[in-house]
XYZ file of C-alpha atoms in Angstrom:
388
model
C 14.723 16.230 -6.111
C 13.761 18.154 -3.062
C 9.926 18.517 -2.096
C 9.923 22.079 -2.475
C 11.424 21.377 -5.797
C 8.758 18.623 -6.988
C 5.950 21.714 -5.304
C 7.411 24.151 -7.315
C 7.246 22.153 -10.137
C 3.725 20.896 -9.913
C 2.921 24.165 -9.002
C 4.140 25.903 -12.298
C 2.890 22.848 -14.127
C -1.100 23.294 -12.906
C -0.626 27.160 -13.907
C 0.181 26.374 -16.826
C -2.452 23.736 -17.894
C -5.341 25.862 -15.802
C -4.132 29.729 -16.193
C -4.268 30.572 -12.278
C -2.343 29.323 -9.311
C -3.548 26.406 -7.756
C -4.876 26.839 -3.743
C -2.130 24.341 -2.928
C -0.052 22.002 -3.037
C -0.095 18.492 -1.162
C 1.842 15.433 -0.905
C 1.622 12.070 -0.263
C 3.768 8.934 -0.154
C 3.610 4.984 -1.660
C 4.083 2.805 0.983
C 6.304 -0.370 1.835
C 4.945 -2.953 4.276
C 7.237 -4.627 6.394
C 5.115 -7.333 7.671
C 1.374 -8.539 7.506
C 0.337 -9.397 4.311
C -3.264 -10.029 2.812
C -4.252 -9.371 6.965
C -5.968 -6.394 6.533
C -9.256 -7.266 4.801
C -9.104 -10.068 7.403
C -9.386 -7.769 10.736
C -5.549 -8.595 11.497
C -2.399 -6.615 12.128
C -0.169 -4.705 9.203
C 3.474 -3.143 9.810
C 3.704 -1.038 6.506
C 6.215 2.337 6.575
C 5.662 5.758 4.224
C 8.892 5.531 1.360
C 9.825 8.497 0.123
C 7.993 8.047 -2.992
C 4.926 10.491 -3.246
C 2.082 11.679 -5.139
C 2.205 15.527 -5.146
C -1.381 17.072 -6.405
C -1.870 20.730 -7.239
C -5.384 21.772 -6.555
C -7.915 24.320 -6.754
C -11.317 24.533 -5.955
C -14.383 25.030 -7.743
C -17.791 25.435 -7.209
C -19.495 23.964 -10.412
C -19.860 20.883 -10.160
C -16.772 20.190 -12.195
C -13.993 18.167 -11.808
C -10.581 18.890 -13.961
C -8.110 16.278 -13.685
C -3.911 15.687 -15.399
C -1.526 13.697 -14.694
C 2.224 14.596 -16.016
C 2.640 10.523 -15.986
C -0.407 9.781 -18.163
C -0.446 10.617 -21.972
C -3.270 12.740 -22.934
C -4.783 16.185 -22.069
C -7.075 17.551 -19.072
C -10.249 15.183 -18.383
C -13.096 17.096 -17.574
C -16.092 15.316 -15.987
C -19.339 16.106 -14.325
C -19.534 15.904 -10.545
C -23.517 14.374 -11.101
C -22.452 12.049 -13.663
C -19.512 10.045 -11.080
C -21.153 6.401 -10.760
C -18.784 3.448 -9.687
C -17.246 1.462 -12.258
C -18.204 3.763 -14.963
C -14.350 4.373 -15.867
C -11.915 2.339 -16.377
C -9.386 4.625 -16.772
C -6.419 6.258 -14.418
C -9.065 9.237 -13.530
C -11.365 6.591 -11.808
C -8.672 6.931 -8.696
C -9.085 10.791 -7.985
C -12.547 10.810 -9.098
C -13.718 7.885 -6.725
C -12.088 9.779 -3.841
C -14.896 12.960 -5.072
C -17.460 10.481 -5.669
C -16.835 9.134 -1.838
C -16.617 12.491 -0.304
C -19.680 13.957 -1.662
C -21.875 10.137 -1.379
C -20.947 10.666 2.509
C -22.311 14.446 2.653
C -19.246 16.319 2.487
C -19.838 19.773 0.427
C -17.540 19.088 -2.512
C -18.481 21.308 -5.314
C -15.344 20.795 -8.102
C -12.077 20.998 -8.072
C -9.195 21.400 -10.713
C -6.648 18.710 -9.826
C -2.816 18.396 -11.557
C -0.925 15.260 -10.426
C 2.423 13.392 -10.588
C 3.965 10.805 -8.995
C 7.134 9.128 -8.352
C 5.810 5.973 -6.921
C 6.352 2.885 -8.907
C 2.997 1.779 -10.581
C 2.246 -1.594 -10.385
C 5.114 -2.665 -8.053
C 3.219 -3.354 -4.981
C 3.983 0.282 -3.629
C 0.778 1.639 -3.534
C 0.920 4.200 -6.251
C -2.922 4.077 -6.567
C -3.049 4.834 -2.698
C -0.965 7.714 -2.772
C -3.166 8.994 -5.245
C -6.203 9.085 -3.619
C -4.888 10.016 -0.433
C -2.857 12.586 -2.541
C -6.685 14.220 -3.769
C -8.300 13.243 -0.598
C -5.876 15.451 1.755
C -6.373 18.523 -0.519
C -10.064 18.621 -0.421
C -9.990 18.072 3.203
C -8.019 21.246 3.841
C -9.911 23.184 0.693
C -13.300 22.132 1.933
C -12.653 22.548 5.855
C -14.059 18.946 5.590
C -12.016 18.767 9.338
C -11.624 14.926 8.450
C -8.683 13.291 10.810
C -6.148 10.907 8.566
C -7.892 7.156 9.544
C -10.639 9.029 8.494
C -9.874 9.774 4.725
C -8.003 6.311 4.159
C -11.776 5.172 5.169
C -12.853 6.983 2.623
C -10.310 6.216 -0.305
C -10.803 2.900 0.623
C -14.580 2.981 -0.488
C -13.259 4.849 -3.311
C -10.957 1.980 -4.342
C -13.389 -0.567 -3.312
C -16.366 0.815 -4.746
C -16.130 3.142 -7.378
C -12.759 1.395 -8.794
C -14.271 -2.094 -8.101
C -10.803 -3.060 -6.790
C -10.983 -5.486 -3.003
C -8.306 -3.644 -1.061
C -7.800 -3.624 2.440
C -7.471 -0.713 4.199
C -3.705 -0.740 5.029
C -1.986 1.401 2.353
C -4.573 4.351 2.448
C -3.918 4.592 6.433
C -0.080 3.829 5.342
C -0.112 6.892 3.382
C -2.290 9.139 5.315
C -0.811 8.347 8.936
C 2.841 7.024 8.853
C 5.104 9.070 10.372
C 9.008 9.802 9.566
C 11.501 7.274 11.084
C 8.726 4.975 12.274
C 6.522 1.960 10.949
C 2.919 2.142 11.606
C 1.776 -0.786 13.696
C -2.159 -0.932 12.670
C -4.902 -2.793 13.897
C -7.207 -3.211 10.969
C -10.319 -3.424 12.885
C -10.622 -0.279 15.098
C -7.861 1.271 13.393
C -5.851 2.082 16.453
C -2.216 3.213 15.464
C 0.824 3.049 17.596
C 3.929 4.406 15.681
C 6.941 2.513 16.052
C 10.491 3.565 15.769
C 12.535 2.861 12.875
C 15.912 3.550 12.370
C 17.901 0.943 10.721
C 20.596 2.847 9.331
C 21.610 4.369 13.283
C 22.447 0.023 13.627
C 24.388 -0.052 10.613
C 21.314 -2.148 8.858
C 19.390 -0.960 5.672
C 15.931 -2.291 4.003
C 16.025 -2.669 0.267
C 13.062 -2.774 -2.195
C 13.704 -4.907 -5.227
C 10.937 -3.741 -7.564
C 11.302 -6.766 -10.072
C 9.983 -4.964 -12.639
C 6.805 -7.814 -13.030
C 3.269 -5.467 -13.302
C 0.163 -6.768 -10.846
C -3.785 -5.416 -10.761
C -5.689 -5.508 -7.675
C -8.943 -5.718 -9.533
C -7.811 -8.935 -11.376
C -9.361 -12.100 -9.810
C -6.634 -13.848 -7.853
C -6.816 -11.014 -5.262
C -10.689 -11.373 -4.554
C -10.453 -15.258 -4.927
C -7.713 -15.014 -1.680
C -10.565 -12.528 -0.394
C -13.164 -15.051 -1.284
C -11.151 -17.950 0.344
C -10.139 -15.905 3.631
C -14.089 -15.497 4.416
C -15.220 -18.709 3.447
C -13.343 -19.908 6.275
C -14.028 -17.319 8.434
C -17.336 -18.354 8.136
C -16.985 -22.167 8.368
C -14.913 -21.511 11.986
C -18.166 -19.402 13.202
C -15.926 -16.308 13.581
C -16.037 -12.797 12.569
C -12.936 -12.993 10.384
C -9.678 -14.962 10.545
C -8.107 -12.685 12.837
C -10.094 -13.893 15.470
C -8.774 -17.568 15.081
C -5.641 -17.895 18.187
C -2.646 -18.672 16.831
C -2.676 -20.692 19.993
C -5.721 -22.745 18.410
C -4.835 -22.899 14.608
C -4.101 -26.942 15.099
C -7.372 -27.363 16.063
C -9.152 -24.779 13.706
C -7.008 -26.438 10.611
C -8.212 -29.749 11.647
C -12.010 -28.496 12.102
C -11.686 -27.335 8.193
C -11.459 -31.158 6.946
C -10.627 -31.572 3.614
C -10.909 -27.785 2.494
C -7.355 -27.637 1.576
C -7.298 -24.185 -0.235
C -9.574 -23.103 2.334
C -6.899 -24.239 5.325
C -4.149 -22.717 3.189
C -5.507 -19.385 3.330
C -6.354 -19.554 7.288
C -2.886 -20.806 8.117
C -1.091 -17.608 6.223
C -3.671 -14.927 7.618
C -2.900 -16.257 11.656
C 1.022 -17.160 11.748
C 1.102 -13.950 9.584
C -0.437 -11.812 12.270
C 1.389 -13.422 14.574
C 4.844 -12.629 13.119
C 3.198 -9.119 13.358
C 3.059 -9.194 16.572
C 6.312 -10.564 16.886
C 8.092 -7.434 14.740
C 6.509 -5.436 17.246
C 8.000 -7.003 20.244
C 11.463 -7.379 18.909
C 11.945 -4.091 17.619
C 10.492 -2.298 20.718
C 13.501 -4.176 22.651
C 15.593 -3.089 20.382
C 16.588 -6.578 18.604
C 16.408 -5.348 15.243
C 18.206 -7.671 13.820
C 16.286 -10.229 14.800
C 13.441 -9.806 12.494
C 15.154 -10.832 9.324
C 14.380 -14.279 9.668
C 10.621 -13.196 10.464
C 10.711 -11.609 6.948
C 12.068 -14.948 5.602
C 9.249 -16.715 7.321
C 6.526 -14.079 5.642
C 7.692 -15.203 2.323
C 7.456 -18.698 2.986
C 4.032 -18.525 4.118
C 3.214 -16.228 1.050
C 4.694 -18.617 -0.925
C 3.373 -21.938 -0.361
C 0.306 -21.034 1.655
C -1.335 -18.009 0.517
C 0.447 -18.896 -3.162
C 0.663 -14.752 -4.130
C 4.562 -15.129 -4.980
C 5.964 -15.357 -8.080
C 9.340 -16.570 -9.553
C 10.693 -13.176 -9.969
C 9.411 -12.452 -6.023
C 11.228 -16.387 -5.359
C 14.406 -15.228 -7.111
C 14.970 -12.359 -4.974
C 14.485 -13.274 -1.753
C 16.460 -17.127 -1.930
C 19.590 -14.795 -3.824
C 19.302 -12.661 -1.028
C 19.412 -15.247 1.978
C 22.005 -16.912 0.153
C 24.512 -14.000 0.181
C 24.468 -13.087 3.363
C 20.703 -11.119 3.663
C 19.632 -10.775 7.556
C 16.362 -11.264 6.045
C 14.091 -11.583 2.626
C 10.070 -11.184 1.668
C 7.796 -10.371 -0.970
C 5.620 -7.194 0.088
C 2.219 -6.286 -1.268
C -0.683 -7.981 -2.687
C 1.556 -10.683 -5.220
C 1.845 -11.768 -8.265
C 4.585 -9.255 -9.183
C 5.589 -6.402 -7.562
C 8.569 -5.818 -5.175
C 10.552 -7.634 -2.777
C 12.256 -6.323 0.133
C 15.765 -6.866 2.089
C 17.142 -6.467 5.001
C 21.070 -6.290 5.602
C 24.040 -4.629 7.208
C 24.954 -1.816 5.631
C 28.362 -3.331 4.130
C 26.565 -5.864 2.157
C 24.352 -3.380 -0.170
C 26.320 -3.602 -3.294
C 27.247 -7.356 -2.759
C 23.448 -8.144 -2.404
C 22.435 -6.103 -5.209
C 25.098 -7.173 -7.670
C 24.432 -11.164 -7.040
C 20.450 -10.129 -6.923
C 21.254 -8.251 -10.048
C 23.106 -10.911 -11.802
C 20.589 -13.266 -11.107
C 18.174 -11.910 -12.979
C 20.450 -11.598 -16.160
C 21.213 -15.342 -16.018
C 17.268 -16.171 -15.697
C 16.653 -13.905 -18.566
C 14.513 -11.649 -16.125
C 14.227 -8.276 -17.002
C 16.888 -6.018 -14.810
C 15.127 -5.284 -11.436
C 15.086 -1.840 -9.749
C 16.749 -1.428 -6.549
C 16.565 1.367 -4.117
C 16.559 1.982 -0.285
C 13.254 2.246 1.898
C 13.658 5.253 4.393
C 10.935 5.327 6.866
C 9.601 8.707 5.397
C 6.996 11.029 6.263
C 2.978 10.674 5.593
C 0.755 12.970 3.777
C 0.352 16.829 4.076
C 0.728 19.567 2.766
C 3.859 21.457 1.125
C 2.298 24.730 -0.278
């Protein structure tokens, strides 16, 4: 479906639960990182590209101190809630997403006085795509441009980020709200986590014959679950025990000697090891791709998972399944992306060996009893704005 479709659509569907026309119409899209996992929250470096997978909100303002929310994806009617009454971690529900972006507007100054919001979404939920980010970004744009709030994109991922953070009590990083906001078509967003400076980096793997597969294996995850903030926990514990800021100011020139200074903090040196050889392959993407040696970062993917793996231990045997079937049949290259624990997997491969790699990837799921993964292609795709 077309975007001016999916407006149209959303458009017609707010009318209809509201009686009036919405103000507008935005958009916003999940996200697929390419390389730099669990850096993020650790100062480091992140790689992530916009899919073409988007929120689209229809929204109107209003100036009681009301705030109407739907979602076409969620069973159940229009949730109407008091602007005054928005308190983090009081909801538990899907509406604590969109209203955590209000609550983080208006707890920073901005004039937000109510809006009437309609959603929908084609973004896998729960497959490490971030669906939740595309949502808040999704709500956050709209007000921007309803409210003349005049906020620039790093800006509102800061702010959906306290929304997730805070209000949703989930420990996210700030990569997929920037992801969402900033990326731009046919180019993955190189993004230092710590001053937030962007450099956009071209993209185009299917001008060298290449494409990048997401294998969405179908297993659910929850950032607010306590693996994620235990890895969080972990990361600045030993952040703390080398006397630096955070991890991403260990060298990966030094890690020998930072490893060794940990002693017998094993879990503790797990978790340091990933975050620095994982912003170094960063790095490394970066370099290769800017001389034009695309294919040359497969095996950096491979790497990633590896670390993921047996270091960071976020991988699980669906995530395994994928990327070894995929390296054995020919895949340039093969990683888990996202937090862990489920989610998606992503491959990279010439062109000619898409169906091969899906059918054996496919096919061994079936024979591990696995439920039947989803496969589609990642297109470097445009960030958030607005379509009517």
């Amino acid at each position: 479906m077309g975007a001016a479709v999916a407006a149209q659509e959303v458009r017609e569907a707010f009318a209809g639960l509201y009686g009036a026309e919405p103000d507008g119409v935005w958009a916003a899209p999940g996200r697929v990182n390419l390389i730099g996992e669990h850096t993020d929250y650790n100062d480091g470096f992140v790689m992530p590209f916009a899919l073409p997978h988007q929120a689209l909100a229809a929204v109107s303002r209003r100036e009681d101190g009301r705030l109407r929310l739907h979602s076409s994806d969620i069973e159940g009617g229009v949730v109407e809630l008091r602007l005054d009454d928005l308190a983090p971690e009081s909801d538990e529900n899907w509406t604590a997403y969109p209203a955590g972006v209000v609550w983080a507007l208006r707890e920073a100054g901005h004039p937000v006085t109510g809006a009437d919001i309609h959603l929908t979404s084609t973004v896998p939920t729960g497959a490490g795509l971030s669906s939740s980010a595309a949502i808040e970004v999704v709500v956050a744009l709209a007000l921007n441009d309803l409210y003349a709030l005049g906020l620039a994109g790093w800006q509102l991922a800061r702010l959906c980020q306290r929304a997730e953070n805070v209000y949703v009590g989930a420990p996210t990083g700030i990569m997929d709200q920037t992801a969402s906001a900033c990326c731009e078509e046919g180019h993955a967003l190189f993004l230092d986590t710590r001053d937030l400076s962007q450099k956009q980096i071209p993209l185009d793997l299917a001008a060298e014959g290449m494409r990048l597969l997401v294998v969405d294996t179908q297993v659910k995850h929850s950032h607010s679950t306590g693996e994620y903030g235990k890895r969080r926990e972990g990361c600045e514990k030993g952040a703390a025990l080398l006397g630096v800021d955070a991890l991403r100011d260990v060298p990966y020139a030094d890690l020998d000697a930072a490893l060794a200074r940990l002693g017998d903090e094993e879990e503790v040196r797990r978790l340091v090891r990933h975050v620095v050889t994982e912003d170094a392959r960063v790095e490394r993407m970066v370099a290769l791709l800017e001389a034009g040696d695309t294919r040359a970062v497969g095996p950096v993917l491979t790497e990633g998972h590896a670390s993921l793996r047996d270091d960071f231990r976020v991988s699980c045997p669906e995530l395994d399944l994928v990327v070894d079937t995929a390296v054995a049949h020919g895949a340039l290259g093969a990683r888990m992306t996202g937090g862990g624990f489920g989610g998606s997997a992503i491959v990279l491969t010439d062109a000619a060996e898409v169906d091969t790699l899906t059918k054996a990837i496919e096919e061994a799921f079936a024979a591990a009893g696995h439920t039947a993964p989803r496969v589609f292609e990642a297109v470097p795709s445009p960030g958030a704005r607005r379509l009517i």
